[in-house]
Short mmCIF file of C-alpha atoms in Angstrom, two decimals:
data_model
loop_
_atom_site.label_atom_id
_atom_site.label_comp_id
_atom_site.label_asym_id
_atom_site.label_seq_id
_atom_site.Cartn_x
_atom_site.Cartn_y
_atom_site.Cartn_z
CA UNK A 199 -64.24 -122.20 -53.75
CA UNK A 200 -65.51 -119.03 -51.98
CA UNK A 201 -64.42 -115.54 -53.89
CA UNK A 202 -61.56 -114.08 -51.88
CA UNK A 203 -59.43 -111.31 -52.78
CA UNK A 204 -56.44 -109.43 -50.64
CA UNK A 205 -57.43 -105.62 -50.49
CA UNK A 206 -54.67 -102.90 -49.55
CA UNK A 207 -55.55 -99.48 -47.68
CA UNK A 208 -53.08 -97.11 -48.71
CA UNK A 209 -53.84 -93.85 -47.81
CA UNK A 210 -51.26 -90.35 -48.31
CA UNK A 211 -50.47 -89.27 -44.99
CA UNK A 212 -50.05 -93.32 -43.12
CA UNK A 213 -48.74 -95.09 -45.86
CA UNK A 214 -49.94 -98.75 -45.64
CA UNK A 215 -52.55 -98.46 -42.55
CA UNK A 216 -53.51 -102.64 -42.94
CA UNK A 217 -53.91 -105.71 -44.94
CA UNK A 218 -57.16 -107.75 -44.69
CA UNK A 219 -57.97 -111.00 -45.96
CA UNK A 220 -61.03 -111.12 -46.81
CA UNK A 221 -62.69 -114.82 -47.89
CA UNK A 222 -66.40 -114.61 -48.08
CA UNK A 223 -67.61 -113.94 -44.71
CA UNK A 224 -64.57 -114.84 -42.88
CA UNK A 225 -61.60 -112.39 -41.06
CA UNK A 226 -58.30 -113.60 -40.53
CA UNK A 227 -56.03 -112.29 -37.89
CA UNK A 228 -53.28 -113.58 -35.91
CA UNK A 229 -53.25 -113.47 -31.93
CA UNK A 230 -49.96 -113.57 -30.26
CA UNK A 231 -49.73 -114.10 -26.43
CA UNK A 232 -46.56 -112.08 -25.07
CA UNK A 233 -45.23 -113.15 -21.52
CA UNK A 234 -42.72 -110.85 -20.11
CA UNK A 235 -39.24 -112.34 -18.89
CA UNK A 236 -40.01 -111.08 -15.75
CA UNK A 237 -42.78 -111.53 -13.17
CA UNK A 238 -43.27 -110.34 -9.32
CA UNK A 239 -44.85 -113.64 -7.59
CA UNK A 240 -44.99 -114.99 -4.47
CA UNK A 241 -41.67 -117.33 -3.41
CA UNK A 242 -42.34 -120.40 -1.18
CA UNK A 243 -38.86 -120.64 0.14
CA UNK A 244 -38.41 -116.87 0.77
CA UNK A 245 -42.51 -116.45 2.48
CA UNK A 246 -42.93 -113.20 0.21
CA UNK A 247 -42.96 -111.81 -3.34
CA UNK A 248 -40.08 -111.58 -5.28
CA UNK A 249 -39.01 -110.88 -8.76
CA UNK A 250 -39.04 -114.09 -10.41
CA UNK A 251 -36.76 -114.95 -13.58
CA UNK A 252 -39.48 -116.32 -16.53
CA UNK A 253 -38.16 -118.89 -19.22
CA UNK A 254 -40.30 -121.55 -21.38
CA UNK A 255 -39.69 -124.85 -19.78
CA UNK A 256 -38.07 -127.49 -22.63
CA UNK A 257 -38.50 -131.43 -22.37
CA UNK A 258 -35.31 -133.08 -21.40
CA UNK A 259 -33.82 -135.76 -23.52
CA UNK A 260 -35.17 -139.02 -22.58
CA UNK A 261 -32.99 -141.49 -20.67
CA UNK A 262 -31.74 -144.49 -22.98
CA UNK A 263 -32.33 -146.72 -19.79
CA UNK A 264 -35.64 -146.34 -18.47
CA UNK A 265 -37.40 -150.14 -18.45
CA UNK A 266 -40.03 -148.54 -21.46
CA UNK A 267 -36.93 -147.64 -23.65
CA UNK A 268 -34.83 -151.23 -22.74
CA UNK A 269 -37.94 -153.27 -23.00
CA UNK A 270 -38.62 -151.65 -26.28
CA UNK A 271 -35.18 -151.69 -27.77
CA UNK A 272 -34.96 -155.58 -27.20
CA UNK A 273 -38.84 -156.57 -28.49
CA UNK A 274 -37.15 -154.49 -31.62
CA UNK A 275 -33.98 -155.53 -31.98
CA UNK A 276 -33.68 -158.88 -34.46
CA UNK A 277 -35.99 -159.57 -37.45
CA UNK A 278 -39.44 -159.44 -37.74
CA UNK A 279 -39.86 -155.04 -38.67
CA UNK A 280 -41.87 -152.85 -36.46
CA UNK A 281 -43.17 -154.92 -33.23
CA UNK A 282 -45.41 -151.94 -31.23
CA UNK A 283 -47.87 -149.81 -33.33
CA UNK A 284 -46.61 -146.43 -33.86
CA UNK A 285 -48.88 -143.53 -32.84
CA UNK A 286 -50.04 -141.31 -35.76
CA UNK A 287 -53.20 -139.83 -34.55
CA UNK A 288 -52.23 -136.57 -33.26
CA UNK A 289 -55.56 -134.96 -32.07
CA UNK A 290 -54.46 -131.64 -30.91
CA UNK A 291 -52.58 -128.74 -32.89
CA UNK A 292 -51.31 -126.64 -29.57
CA UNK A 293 -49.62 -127.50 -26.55
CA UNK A 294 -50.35 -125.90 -23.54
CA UNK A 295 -47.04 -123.81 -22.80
CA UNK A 296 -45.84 -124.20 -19.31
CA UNK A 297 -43.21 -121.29 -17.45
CA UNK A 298 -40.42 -121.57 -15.49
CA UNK A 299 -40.37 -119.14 -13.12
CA UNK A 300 -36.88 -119.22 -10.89
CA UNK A 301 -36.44 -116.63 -8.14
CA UNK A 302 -34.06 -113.86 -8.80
CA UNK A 303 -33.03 -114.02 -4.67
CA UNK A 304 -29.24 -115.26 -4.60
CA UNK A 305 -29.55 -117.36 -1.70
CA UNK A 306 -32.90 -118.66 -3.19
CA UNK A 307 -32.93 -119.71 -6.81
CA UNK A 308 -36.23 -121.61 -6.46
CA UNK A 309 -37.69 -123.03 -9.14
CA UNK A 310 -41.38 -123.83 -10.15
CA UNK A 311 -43.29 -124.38 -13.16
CA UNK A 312 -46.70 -122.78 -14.30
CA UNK A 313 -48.83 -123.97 -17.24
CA UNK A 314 -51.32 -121.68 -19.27
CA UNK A 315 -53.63 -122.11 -21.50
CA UNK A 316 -53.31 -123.31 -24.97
CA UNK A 317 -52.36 -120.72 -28.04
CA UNK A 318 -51.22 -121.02 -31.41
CA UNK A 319 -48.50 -118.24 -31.30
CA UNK A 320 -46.36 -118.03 -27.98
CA UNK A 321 -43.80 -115.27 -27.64
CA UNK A 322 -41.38 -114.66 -24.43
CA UNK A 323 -40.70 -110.29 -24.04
CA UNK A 324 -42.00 -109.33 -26.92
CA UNK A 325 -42.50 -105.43 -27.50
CA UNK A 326 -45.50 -104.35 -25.32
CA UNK A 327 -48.91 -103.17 -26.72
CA UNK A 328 -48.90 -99.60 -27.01
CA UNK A 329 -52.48 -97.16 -26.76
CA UNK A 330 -53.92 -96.34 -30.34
CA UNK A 331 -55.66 -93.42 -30.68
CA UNK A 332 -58.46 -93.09 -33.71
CA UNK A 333 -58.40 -90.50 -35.57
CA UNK A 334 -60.10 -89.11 -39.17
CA UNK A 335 -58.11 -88.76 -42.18
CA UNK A 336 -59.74 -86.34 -44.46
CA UNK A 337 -58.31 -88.14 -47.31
CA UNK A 338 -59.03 -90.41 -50.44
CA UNK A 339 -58.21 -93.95 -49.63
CA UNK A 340 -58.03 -96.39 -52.46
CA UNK A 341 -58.95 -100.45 -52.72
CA UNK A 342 -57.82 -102.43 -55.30
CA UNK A 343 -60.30 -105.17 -55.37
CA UNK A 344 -61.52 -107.55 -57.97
CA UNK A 345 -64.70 -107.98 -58.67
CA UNK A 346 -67.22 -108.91 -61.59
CA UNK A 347 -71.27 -108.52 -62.27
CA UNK A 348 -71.74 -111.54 -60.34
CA UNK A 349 -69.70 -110.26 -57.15
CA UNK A 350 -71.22 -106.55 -56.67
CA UNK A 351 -72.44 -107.59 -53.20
CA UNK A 352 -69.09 -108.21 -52.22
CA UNK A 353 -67.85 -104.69 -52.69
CA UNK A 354 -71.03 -104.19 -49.72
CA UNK A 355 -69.67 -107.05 -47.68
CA UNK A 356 -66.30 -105.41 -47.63
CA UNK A 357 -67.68 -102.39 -46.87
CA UNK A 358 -69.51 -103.71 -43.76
CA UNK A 359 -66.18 -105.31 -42.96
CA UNK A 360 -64.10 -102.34 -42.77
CA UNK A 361 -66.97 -100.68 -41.13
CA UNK A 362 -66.87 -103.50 -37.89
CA UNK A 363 -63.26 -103.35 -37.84
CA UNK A 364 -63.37 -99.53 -37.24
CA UNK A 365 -61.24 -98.29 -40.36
CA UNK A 366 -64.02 -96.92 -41.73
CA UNK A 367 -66.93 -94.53 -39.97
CA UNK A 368 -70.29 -94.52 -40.46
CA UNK A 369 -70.15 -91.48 -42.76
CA UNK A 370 -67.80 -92.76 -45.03
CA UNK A 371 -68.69 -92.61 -49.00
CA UNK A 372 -67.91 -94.96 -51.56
CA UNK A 373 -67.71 -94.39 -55.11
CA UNK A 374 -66.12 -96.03 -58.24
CA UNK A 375 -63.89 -93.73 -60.19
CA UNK A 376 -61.83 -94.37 -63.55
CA UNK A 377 -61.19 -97.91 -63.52
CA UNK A 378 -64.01 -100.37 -63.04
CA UNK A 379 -62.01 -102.10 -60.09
CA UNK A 380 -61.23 -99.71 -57.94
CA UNK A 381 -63.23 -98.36 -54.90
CA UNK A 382 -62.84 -95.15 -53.34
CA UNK A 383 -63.29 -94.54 -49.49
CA UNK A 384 -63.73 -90.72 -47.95
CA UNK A 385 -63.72 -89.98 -44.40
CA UNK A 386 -61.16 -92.63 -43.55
CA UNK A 387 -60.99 -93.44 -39.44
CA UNK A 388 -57.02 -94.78 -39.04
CA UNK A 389 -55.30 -95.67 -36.09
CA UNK A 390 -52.56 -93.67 -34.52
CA UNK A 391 -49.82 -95.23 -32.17
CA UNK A 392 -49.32 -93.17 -29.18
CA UNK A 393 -46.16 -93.60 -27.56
#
């Protein structure tokens, strides 16, 4: 099992600036994709752009009486267990999301649907991304991490890490102090939300 450990930046004046996992030579971070509940597109009915209503379209229920379903139900129905092979071997761990976009027009209401790509984490008017501004922290930033003989280069990996991710800069110093686990960063670079 590769050496992993969960290291905290705390630093005086941000409180807690970020949590990274850090497992060997791997980072893990989440991407969302945020679609606004409304979108300006062009309307076939109306021949122009309008303001278009945005929803996630949903699978009806399916119809008890479709010849799949009846043809099914009575191959089933009496003894003899299970007669079709259920399907078990999902291949794919996303589904592409698809958007219902209705027009906002009152004597309109069109409807149409538009697919995007694939994600993992889908999310309809979510808060928007706002500008972050980097700036130094002249400050003594502390990380907790664990670490034997054997794992020294580690404390460099992490370094290097931080480093590509941009919380540290180039100048930054490192330094053990007082207890054998901890490792002290100077010259931190954080990130300031601009609103």
């Amino acid at each position: 099992m590769a050496w992993a450990c969960w290291t905290w930046l705390v630093s005086p004046r941000c409180g807690i600036l970020c949590i990274l996992h850090v497992c060997s030579n791997v980072i893990l971070c989440v991407v969302q994709v945020n679609v606004p509940k409304t979108r300006r597109t062009f309307c076939k009915k109306c021949k122009k752009h309008q303001p278009h209503k945005v929803t996630q379209y949903k699978k009806g229920k399916d119809s008890l009486y479709v010849q799949g379903k009846r043809r099914y139900d009575r191959k089933q129905s009496g003894y003899g267990g299970q007669s079709k092979p259920i399907f078990r071997k999902k291949a794919k761990t996303t589904k592409k999301i698809v958007l219902r976009l209705e027009c906002v027009e009152p004597n309109c209401r069109s409807k149409r649907m538009l697919a995007i790509k694939r994600c993992k984490h889908f999310e309809l008017g979510g808060d928007k991304k706002r500008k972050v501004r980097l700036t130094y922290v002249p400050g003594i930033v502390k990380i907790k991490v664990h670490y034997s003989l054997q794992h020294i280069l580690y404390i460099n990996f992490i370094s290097v890490v931080l480093f590509r991710v941009g919380l540290i800069s180039a100048k930054a110093t490192v330094w053990c102090q007082n207890h054998p686990t901890e490792i002290c960063y100077q010259n931190i670079l954080t990130s300031h939300i601009c609103r």
